[in-house]
mmCIF file of C-alpha atoms and ligand atoms in Angstrom:
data_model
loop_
_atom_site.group_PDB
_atom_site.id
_atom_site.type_symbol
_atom_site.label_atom_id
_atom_site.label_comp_id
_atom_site.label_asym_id
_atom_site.label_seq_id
_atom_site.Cartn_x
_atom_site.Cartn_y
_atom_site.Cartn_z
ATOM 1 C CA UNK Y 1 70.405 105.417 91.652
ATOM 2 C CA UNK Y 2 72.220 108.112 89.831
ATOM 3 C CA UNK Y 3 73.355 109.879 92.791
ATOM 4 C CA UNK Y 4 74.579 106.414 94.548
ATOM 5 C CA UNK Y 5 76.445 105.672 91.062
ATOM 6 C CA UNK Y 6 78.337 108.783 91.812
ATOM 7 C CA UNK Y 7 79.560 107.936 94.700
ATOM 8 C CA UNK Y 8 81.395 104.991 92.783
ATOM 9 C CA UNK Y 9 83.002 107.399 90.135
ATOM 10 C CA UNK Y 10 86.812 106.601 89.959
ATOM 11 C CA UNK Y 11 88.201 109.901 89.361
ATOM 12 C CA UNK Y 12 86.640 110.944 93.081
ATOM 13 C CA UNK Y 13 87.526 107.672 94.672
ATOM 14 C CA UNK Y 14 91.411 108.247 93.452
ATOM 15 C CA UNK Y 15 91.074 111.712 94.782
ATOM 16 C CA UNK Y 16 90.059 110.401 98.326
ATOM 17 C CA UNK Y 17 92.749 107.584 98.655
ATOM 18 C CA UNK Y 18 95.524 110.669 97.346
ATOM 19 C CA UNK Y 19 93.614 112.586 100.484
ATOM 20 C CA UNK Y 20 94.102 109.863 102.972
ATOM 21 C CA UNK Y 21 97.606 109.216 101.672
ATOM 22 C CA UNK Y 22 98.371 112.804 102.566
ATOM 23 C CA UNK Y 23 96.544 112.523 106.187
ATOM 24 C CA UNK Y 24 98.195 109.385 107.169
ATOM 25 C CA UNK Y 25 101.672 110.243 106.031
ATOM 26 C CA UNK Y 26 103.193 107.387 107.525
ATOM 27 C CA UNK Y 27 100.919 106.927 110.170
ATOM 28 C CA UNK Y 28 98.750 104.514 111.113
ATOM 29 C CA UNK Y 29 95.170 104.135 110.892
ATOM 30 C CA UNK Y 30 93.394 100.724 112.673
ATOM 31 C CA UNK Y 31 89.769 100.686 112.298
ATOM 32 C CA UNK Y 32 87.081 98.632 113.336
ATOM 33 C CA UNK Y 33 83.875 98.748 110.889
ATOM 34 C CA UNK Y 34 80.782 97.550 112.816
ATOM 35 C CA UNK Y 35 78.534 96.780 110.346
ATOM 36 C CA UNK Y 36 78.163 93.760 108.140
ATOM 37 C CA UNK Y 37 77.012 95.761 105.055
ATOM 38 C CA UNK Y 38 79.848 97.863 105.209
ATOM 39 C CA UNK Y 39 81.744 94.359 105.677
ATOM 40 C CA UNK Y 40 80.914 92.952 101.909
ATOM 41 C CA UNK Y 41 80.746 96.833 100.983
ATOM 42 C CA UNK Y 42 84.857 97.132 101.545
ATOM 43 C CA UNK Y 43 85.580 93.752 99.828
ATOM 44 C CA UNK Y 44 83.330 93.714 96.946
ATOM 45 C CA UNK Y 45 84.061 97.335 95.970
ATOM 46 C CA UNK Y 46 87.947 96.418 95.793
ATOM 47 C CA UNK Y 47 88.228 99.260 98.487
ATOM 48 C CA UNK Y 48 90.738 96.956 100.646
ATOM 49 C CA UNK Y 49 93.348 95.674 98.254
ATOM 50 C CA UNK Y 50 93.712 99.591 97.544
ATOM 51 C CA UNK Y 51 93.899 101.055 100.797
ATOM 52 C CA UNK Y 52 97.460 102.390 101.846
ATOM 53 C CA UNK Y 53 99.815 99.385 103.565
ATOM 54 C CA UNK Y 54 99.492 101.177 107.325
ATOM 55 C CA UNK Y 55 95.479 101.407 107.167
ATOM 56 C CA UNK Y 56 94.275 98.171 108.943
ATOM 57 C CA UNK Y 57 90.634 96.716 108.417
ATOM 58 C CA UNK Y 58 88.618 94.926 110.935
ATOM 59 C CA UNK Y 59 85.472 93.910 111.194
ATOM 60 C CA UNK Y 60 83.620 94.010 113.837
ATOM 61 C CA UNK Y 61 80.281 92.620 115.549
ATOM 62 C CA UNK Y 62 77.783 94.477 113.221
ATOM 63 C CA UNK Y 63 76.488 91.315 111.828
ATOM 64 C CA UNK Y 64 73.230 90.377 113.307
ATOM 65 C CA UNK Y 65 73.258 86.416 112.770
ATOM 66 C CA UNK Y 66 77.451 86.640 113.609
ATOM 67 C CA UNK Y 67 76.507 87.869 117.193
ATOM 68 C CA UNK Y 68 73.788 85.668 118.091
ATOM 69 C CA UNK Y 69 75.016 83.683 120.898
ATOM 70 C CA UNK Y 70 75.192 79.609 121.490
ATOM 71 C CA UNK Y 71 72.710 79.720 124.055
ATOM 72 C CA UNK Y 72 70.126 82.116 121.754
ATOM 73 C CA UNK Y 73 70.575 79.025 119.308
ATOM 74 C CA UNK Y 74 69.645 76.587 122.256
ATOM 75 C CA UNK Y 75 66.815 78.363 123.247
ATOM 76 C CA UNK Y 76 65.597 78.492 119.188
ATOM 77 C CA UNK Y 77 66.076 74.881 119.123
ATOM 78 C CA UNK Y 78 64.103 74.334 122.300
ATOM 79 C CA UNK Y 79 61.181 76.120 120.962
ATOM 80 C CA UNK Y 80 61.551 74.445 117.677
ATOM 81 C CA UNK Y 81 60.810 71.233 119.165
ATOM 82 C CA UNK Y 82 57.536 72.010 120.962
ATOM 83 C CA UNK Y 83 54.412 71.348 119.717
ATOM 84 C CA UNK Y 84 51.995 73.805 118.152
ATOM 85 C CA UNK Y 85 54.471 76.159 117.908
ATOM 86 C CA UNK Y 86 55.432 77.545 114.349
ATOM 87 C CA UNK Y 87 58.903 79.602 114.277
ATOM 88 C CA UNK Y 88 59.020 82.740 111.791
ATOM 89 C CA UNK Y 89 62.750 84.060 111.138
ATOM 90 C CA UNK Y 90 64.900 85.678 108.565
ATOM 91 C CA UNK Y 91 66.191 82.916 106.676
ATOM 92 C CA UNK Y 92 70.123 83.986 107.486
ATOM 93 C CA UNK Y 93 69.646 82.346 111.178
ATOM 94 C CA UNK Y 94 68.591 79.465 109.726
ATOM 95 C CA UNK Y 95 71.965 77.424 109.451
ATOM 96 C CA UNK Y 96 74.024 79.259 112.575
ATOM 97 C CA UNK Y 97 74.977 76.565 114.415
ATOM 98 C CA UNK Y 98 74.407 76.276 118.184
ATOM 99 C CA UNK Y 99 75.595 73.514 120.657
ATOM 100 C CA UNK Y 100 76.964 70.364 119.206
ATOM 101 C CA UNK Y 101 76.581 71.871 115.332
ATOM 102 C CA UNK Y 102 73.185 72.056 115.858
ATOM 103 C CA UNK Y 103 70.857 74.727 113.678
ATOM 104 C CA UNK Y 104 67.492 75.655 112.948
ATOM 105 C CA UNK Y 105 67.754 73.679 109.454
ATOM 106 C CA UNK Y 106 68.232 70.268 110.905
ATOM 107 C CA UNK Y 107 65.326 70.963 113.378
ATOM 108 C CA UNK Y 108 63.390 71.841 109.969
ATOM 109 C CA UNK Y 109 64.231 68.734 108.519
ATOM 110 C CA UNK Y 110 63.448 66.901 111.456
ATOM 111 C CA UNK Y 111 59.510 67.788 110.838
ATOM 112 C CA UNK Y 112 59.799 71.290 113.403
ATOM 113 C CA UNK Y 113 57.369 73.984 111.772
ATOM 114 C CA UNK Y 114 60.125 76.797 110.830
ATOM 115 C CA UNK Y 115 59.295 79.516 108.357
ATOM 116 C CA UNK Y 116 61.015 81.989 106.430
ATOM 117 C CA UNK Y 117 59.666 85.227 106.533
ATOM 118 C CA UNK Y 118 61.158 88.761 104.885
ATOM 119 C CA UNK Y 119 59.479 91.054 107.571
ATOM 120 C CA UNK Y 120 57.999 90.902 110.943
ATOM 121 C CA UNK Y 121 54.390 91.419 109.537
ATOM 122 C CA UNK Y 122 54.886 88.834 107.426
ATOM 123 C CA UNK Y 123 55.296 86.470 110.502
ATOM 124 C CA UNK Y 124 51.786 88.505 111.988
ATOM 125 C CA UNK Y 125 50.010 86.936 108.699
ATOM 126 C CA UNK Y 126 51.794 83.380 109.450
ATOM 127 C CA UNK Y 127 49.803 83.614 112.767
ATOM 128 C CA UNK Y 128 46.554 84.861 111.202
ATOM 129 C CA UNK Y 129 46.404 82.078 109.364
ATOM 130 C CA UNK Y 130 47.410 79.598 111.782
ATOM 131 C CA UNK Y 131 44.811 80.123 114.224
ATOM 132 C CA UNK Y 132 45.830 76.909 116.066
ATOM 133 C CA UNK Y 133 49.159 77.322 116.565
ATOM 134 C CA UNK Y 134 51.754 79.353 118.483
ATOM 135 C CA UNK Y 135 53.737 81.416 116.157
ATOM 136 C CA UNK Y 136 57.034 82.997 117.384
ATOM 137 C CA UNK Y 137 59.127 85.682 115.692
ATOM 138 C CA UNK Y 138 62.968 85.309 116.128
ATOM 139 C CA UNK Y 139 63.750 88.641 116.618
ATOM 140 C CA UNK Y 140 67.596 89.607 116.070
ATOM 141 C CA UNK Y 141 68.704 92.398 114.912
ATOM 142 C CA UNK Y 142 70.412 96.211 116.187
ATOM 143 C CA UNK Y 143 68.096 99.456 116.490
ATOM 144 C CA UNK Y 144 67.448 99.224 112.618
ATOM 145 C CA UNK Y 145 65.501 95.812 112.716
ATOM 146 C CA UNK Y 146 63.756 96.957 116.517
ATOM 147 C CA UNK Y 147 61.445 99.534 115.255
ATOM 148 C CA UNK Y 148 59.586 97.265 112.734
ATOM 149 C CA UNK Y 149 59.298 94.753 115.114
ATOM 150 C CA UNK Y 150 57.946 97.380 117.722
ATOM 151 C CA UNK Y 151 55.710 98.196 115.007
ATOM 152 C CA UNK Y 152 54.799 94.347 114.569
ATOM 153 C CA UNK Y 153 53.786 93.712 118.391
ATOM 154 C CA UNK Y 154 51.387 97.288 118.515
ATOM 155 C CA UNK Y 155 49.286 95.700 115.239
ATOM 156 C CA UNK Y 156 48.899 92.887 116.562
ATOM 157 C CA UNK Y 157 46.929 94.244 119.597
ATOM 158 C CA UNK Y 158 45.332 96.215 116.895
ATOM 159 C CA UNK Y 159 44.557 93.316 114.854
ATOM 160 C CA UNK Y 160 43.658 91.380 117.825
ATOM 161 C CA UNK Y 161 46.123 88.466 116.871
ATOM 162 C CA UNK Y 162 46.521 86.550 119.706
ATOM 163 C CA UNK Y 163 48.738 83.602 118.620
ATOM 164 C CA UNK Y 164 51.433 85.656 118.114
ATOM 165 C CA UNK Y 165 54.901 86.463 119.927
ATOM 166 C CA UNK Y 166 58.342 87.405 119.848
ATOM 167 C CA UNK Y 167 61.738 86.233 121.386
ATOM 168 C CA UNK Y 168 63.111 89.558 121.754
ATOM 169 C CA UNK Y 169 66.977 88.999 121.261
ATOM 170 C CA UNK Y 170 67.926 92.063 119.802
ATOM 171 C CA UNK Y 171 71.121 94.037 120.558
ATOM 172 C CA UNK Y 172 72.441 97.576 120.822
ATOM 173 C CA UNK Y 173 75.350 98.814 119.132
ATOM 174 C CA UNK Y 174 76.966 101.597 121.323
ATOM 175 C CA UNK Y 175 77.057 99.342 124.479
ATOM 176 C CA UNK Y 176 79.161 97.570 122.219
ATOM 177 C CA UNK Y 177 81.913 99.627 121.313
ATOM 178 C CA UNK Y 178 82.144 100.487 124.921
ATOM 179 C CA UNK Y 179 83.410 96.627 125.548
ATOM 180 C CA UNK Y 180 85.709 96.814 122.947
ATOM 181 C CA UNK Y 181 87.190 99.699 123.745
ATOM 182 C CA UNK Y 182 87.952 98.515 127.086
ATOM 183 C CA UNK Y 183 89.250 95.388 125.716
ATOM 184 C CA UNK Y 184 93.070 96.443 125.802
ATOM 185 C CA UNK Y 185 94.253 93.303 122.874
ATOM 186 C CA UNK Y 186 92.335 94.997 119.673
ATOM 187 C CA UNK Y 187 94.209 98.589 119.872
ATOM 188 C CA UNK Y 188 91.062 100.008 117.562
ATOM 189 C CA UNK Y 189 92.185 103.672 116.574
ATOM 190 C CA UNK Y 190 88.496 104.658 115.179
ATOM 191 C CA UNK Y 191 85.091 103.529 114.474
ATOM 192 C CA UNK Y 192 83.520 103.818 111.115
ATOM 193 C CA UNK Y 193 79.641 104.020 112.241
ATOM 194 C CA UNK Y 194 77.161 101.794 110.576
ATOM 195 C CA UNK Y 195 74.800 103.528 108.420
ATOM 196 C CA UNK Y 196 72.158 102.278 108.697
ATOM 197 C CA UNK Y 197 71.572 101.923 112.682
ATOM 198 C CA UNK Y 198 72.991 105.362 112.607
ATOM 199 C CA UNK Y 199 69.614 106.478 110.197
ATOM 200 C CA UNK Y 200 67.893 106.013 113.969
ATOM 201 C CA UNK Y 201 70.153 106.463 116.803
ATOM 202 C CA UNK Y 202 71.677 109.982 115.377
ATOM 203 C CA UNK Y 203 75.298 110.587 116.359
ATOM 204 C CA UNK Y 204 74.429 111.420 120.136
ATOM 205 C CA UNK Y 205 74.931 107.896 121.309
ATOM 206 C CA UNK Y 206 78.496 108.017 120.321
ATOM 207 C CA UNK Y 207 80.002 110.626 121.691
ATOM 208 C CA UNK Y 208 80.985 108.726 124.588
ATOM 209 C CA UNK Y 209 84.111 107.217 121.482
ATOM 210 C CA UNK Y 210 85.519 111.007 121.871
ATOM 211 C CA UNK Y 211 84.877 112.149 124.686
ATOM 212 C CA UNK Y 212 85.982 109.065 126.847
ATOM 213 C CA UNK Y 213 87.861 107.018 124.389
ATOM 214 C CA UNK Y 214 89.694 109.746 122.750
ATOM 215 C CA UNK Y 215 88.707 107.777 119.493
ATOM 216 C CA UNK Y 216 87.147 109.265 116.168
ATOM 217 C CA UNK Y 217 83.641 107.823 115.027
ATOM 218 C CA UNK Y 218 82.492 108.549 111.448
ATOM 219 C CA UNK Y 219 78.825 107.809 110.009
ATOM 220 C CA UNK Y 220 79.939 106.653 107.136
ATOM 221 C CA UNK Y 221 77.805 105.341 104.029
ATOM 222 C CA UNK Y 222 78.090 102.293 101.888
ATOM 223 C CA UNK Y 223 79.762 103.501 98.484
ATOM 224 C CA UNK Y 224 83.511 103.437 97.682
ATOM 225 C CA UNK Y 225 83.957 107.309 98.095
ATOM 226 C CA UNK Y 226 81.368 107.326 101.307
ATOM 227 C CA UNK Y 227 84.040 104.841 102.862
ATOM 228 C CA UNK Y 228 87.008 106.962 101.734
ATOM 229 C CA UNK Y 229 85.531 109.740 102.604
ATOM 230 C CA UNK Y 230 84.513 108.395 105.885
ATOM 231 C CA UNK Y 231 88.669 107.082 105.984
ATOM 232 C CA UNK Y 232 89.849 110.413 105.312
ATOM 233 C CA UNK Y 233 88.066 111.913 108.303
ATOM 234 C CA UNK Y 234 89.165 109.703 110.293
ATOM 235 C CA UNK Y 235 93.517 109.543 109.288
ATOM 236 C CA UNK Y 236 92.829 113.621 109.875
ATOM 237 C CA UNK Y 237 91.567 113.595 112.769
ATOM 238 C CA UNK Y 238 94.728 111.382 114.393
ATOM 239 C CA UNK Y 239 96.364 113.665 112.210
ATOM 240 C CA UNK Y 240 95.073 116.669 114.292
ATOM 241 C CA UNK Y 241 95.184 115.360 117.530
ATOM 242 C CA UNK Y 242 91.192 115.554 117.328
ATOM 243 C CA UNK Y 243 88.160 112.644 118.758
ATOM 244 C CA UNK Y 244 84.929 113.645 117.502
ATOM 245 C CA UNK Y 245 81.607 111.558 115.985
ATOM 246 C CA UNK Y 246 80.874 113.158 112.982
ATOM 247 C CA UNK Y 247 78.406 112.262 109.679
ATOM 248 C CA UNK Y 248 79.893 111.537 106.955
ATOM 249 C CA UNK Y 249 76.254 110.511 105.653
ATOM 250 C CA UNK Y 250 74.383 112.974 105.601
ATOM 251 C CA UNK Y 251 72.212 112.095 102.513
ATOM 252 C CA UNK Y 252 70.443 109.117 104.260
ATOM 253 C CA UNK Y 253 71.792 109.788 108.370
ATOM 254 C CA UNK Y 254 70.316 112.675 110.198
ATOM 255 C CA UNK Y 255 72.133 113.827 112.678
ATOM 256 C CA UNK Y 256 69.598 113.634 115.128
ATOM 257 C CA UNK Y 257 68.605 110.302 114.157
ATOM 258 C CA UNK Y 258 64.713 108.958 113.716
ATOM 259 C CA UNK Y 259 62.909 110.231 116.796
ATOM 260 C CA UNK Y 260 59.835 108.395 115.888
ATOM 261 C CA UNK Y 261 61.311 105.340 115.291
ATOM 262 C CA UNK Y 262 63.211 105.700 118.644
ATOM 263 C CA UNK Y 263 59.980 106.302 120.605
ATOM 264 C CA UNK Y 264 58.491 103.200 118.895
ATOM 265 C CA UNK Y 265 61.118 101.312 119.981
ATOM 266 C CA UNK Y 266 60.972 102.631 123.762
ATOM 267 C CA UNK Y 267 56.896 102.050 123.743
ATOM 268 C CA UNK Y 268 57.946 98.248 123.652
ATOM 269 C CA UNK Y 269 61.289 97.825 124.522
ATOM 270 C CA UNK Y 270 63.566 98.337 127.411
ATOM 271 C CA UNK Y 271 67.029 97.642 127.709
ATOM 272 C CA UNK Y 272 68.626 94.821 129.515
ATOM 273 C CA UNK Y 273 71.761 92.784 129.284
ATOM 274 C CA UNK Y 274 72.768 90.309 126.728
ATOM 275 C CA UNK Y 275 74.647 87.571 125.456
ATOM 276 C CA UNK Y 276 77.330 88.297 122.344
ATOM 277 C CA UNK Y 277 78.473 85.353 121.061
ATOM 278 C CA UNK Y 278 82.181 85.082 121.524
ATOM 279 C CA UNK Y 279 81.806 88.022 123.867
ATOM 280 C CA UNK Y 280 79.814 87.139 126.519
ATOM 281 C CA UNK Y 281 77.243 89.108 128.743
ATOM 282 C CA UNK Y 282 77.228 92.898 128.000
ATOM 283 C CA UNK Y 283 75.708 94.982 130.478
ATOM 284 C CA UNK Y 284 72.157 97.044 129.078
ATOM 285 C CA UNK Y 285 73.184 96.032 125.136
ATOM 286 C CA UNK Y 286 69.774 93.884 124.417
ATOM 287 C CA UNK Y 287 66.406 94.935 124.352
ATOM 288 C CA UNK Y 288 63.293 92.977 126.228
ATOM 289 C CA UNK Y 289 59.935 93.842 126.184
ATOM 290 C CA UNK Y 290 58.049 95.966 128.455
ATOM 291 C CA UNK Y 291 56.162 94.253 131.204
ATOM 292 C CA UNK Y 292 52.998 96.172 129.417
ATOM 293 C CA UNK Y 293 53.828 93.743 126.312
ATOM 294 C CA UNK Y 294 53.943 90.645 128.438
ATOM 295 C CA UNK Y 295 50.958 88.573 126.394
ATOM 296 C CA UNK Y 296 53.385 89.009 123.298
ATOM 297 C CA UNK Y 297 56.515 88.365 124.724
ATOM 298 C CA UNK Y 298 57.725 84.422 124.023
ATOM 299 C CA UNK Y 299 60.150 84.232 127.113
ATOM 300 C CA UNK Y 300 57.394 85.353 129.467
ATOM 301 C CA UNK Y 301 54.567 83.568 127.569
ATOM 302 C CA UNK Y 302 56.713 80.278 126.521
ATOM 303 C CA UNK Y 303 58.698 80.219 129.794
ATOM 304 C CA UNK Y 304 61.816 80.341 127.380
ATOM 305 C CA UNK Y 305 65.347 80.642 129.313
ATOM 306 C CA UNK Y 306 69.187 80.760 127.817
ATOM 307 C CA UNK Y 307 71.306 77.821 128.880
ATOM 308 C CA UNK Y 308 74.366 77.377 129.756
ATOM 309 C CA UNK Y 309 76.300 75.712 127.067
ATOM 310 C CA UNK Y 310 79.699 75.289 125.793
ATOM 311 C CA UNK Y 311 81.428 77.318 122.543
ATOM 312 C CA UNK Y 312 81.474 75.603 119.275
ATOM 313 C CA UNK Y 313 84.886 73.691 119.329
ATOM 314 C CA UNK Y 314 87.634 75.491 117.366
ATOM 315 C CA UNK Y 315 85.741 78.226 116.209
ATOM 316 C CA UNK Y 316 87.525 81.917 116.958
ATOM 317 C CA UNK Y 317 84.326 84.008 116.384
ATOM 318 C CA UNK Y 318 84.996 85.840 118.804
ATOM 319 C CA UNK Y 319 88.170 87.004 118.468
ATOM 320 C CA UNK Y 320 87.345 87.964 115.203
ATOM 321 C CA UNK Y 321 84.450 89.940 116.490
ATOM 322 C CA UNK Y 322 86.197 91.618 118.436
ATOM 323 C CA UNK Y 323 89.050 92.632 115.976
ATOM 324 C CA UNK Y 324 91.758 90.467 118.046
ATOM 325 C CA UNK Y 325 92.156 88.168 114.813
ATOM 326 C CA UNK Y 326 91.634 88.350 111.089
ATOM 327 C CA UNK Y 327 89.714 85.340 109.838
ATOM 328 C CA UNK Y 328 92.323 83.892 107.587
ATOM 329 C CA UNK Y 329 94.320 83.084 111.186
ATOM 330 C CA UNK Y 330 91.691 80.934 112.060
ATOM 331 C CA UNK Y 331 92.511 77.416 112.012
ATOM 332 C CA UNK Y 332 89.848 76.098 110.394
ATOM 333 C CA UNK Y 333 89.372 79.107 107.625
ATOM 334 C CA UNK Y 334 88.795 77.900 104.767
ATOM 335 C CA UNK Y 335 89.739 73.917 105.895
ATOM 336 C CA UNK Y 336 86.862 72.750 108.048
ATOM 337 C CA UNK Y 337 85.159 76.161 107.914
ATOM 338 C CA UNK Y 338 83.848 76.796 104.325
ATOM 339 C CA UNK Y 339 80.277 78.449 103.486
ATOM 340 C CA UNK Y 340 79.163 75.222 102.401
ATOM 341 C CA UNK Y 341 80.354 73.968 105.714
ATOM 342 C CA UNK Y 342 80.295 76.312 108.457
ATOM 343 C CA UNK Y 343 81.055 75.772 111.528
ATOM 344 C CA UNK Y 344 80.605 79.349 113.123
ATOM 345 C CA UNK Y 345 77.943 82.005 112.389
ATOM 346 C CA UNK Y 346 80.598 84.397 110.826
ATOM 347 C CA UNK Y 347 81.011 82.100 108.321
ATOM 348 C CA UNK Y 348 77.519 81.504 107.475
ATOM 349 C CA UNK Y 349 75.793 84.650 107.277
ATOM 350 C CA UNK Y 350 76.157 86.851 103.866
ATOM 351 C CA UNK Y 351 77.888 89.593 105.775
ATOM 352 C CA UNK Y 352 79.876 87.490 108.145
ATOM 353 C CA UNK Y 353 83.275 88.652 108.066
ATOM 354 C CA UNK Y 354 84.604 85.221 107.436
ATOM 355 C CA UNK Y 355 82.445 84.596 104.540
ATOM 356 C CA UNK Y 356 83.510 87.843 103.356
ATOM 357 C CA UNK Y 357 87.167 87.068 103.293
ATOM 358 C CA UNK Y 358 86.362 83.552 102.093
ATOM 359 C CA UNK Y 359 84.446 84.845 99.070
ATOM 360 C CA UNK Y 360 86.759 88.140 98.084
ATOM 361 C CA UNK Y 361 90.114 87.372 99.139
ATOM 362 C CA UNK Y 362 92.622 85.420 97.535
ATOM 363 C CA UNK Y 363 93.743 82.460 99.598
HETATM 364 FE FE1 LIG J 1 84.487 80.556 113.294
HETATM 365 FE FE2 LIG J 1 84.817 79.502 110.839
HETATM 366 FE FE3 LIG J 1 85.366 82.047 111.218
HETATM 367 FE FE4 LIG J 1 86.938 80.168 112.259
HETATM 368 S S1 LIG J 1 86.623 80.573 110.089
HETATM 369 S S2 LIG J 1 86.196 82.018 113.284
HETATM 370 S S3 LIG J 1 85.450 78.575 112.763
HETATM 371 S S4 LIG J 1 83.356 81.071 111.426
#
């Protein structure tokens, strides 16, 4: 805790913004962050009403619950209202609403069997002690969350739990940035890497940001002066003339990554496309499980498919997730769309970029 603490000492934080002042001189710096933490991180630290006029923030789709598409919400709806099935998920996707404003919450008050759980295991117990039912793990998440929930599905062959599956949803972060860098509207001049997916992918799968983008990527960690830090490498690189992914965290990110938690992950999962909400279909960004894993597998086992259905009415997720709009230019910021009322999935999870705005900036 000491050593985080002094990464929040003032005296090095002022030295970093008088370093990035110097690297920017005059220029500009646009960068996309793509990870909810680092999302609250920037507001709550009071890193954004400091940085220099020409750096611009956005956020991007590094919230797990944000991203979750419409049609992911159908199909948890679906399978809410079948008997004998019990659905285990982080509590977070519990109030993103799907078609027609629609969540997880409402199904739960309307008598569905929906439980919160804080891991995947604990959703294993939930089906070891529910011998008669069905129990499903809603499984969102990037390559942090994957691993566990590889973990999950090899103890419960171990365990011999039978009851138990999982609607593999999640969704890989460099596949992306790819999109958005092809999207030609958000102009995003470098990444700042999200720690924590970064602790198990390694720097490898970016290097496509430099070395086909042009664009800098930094690792960068969670304090004020890991984000300034991670700032300043980034204003001197466009300073330079220079791409490159570097680490900028190398107290918790190796820059090879976690191999074993990688090789879980590839024991049960392979990659195929998937829905982003306000995105759409990204090629090879989602993981499903192995045919090898088919008994545990809910789309397989429950026959589960994605509908087609229409975007929530008014709501600009999408454009915000893809750093073509802050959410204060929504029109329903802070009217219609409130945490207490939420109409999109940005604005309900903690890290949500909306909610993040909503809660720290001054409106
Ligand atoms: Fe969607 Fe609400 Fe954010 Fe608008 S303010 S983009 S409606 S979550």
């Amino acid at each position: 805790m000491e050593l985080e603490n002094a990464f929040q000492d003032p005296q090095l934080c002022h030295a970093l913004l008088q370093r990035l002042t110097r690297a920017l001189d005059g220029r500009t710096l646009r960068f996309m962050e793509v990870c909810g933490t680092h999302t609250v991180a920037i507001f709550q630290s009071g890193l954004r009403s400091l940085l220099p006029a020409s750096v611009t923030h956005l956020s991007g789709p590094g919230c797990p619950v944000c991203v979750t598409h419409d049609a992911e919400v159908a199909a948890f709806l679906d399978l809410a209202g079948r008997d004998g099935v019990i659905l285990t998920t982080f509590g977070d996707l519990l109030r993103v609403p799907g078609p027609g404003g629609k969540s997880l919450k409402h199904a739960q008050a309307q008598g569905a069997r929906v439980e919160i759980v804080y891991s995947p295991l604990d959703a294993l117990n939930v089906a070891a002690a529910n011998p008669e039912s069905t129990v499903v793990f809603l499984g969102i998440g990037f390559e942090t969350t994957a691993p566990t929930v590889a973990a999950t599905l090899l103890t419960a062959r171990q365990r011999k739990i039978r009851n138990f599956c999982v609607l593999s949803l999640h969704k890989l972060v460099p596949p992306a940035l790819r999109t958005l860098l092809d999207d030609s509207q958000c102009g995003i001049e470098a990444f700042l890497l999200p720690g924590h997916v970064s602790t198990i992918l390694g720097l490898e799968p970016y290097a496509f940001l430099a070395r086909d983008y042009h664009v800098p990527g930094v690792v960068g960690g969670f304090q004020p002066a890991d984000i300034l830090l991670a700032l300043c490498l980034m204003a001197e690189q466009r300073r330079d003339g220079t791409a490159a992914v570097v680490n900028a965290y190398p107290r918790a990110v190796d820059d090879a990554g976690n191999p074993r938690a990688r090789a879980l992950m590839e024991q049960v999962f392979e990659p195929t496309d998937a829905l982003w909400r306000g995105i759409g279909r990204i090629p090879q960004s989602g993981l499903k499980l192995r045919p090898d894993f088919a008994d545990l597998d809910a789309m397989a086992r429950l026959d589960v498919t994605l509908p087609e259905v229409p975007p929530l009415p008014g709501c600009r997720c999408g454009d915000v997730l893809r750093g073509r709009m802050a959410p204060p230019d929504c029109p329903l910021f802070g009217k219609k769309c409130t945490p207490a009322t939420p109409v999109g999935p940005c604005m309900v999870s903690t890290e949500g970029s909306c909610a993040a705005y909503y809660k720290y900036s001054e409106r």
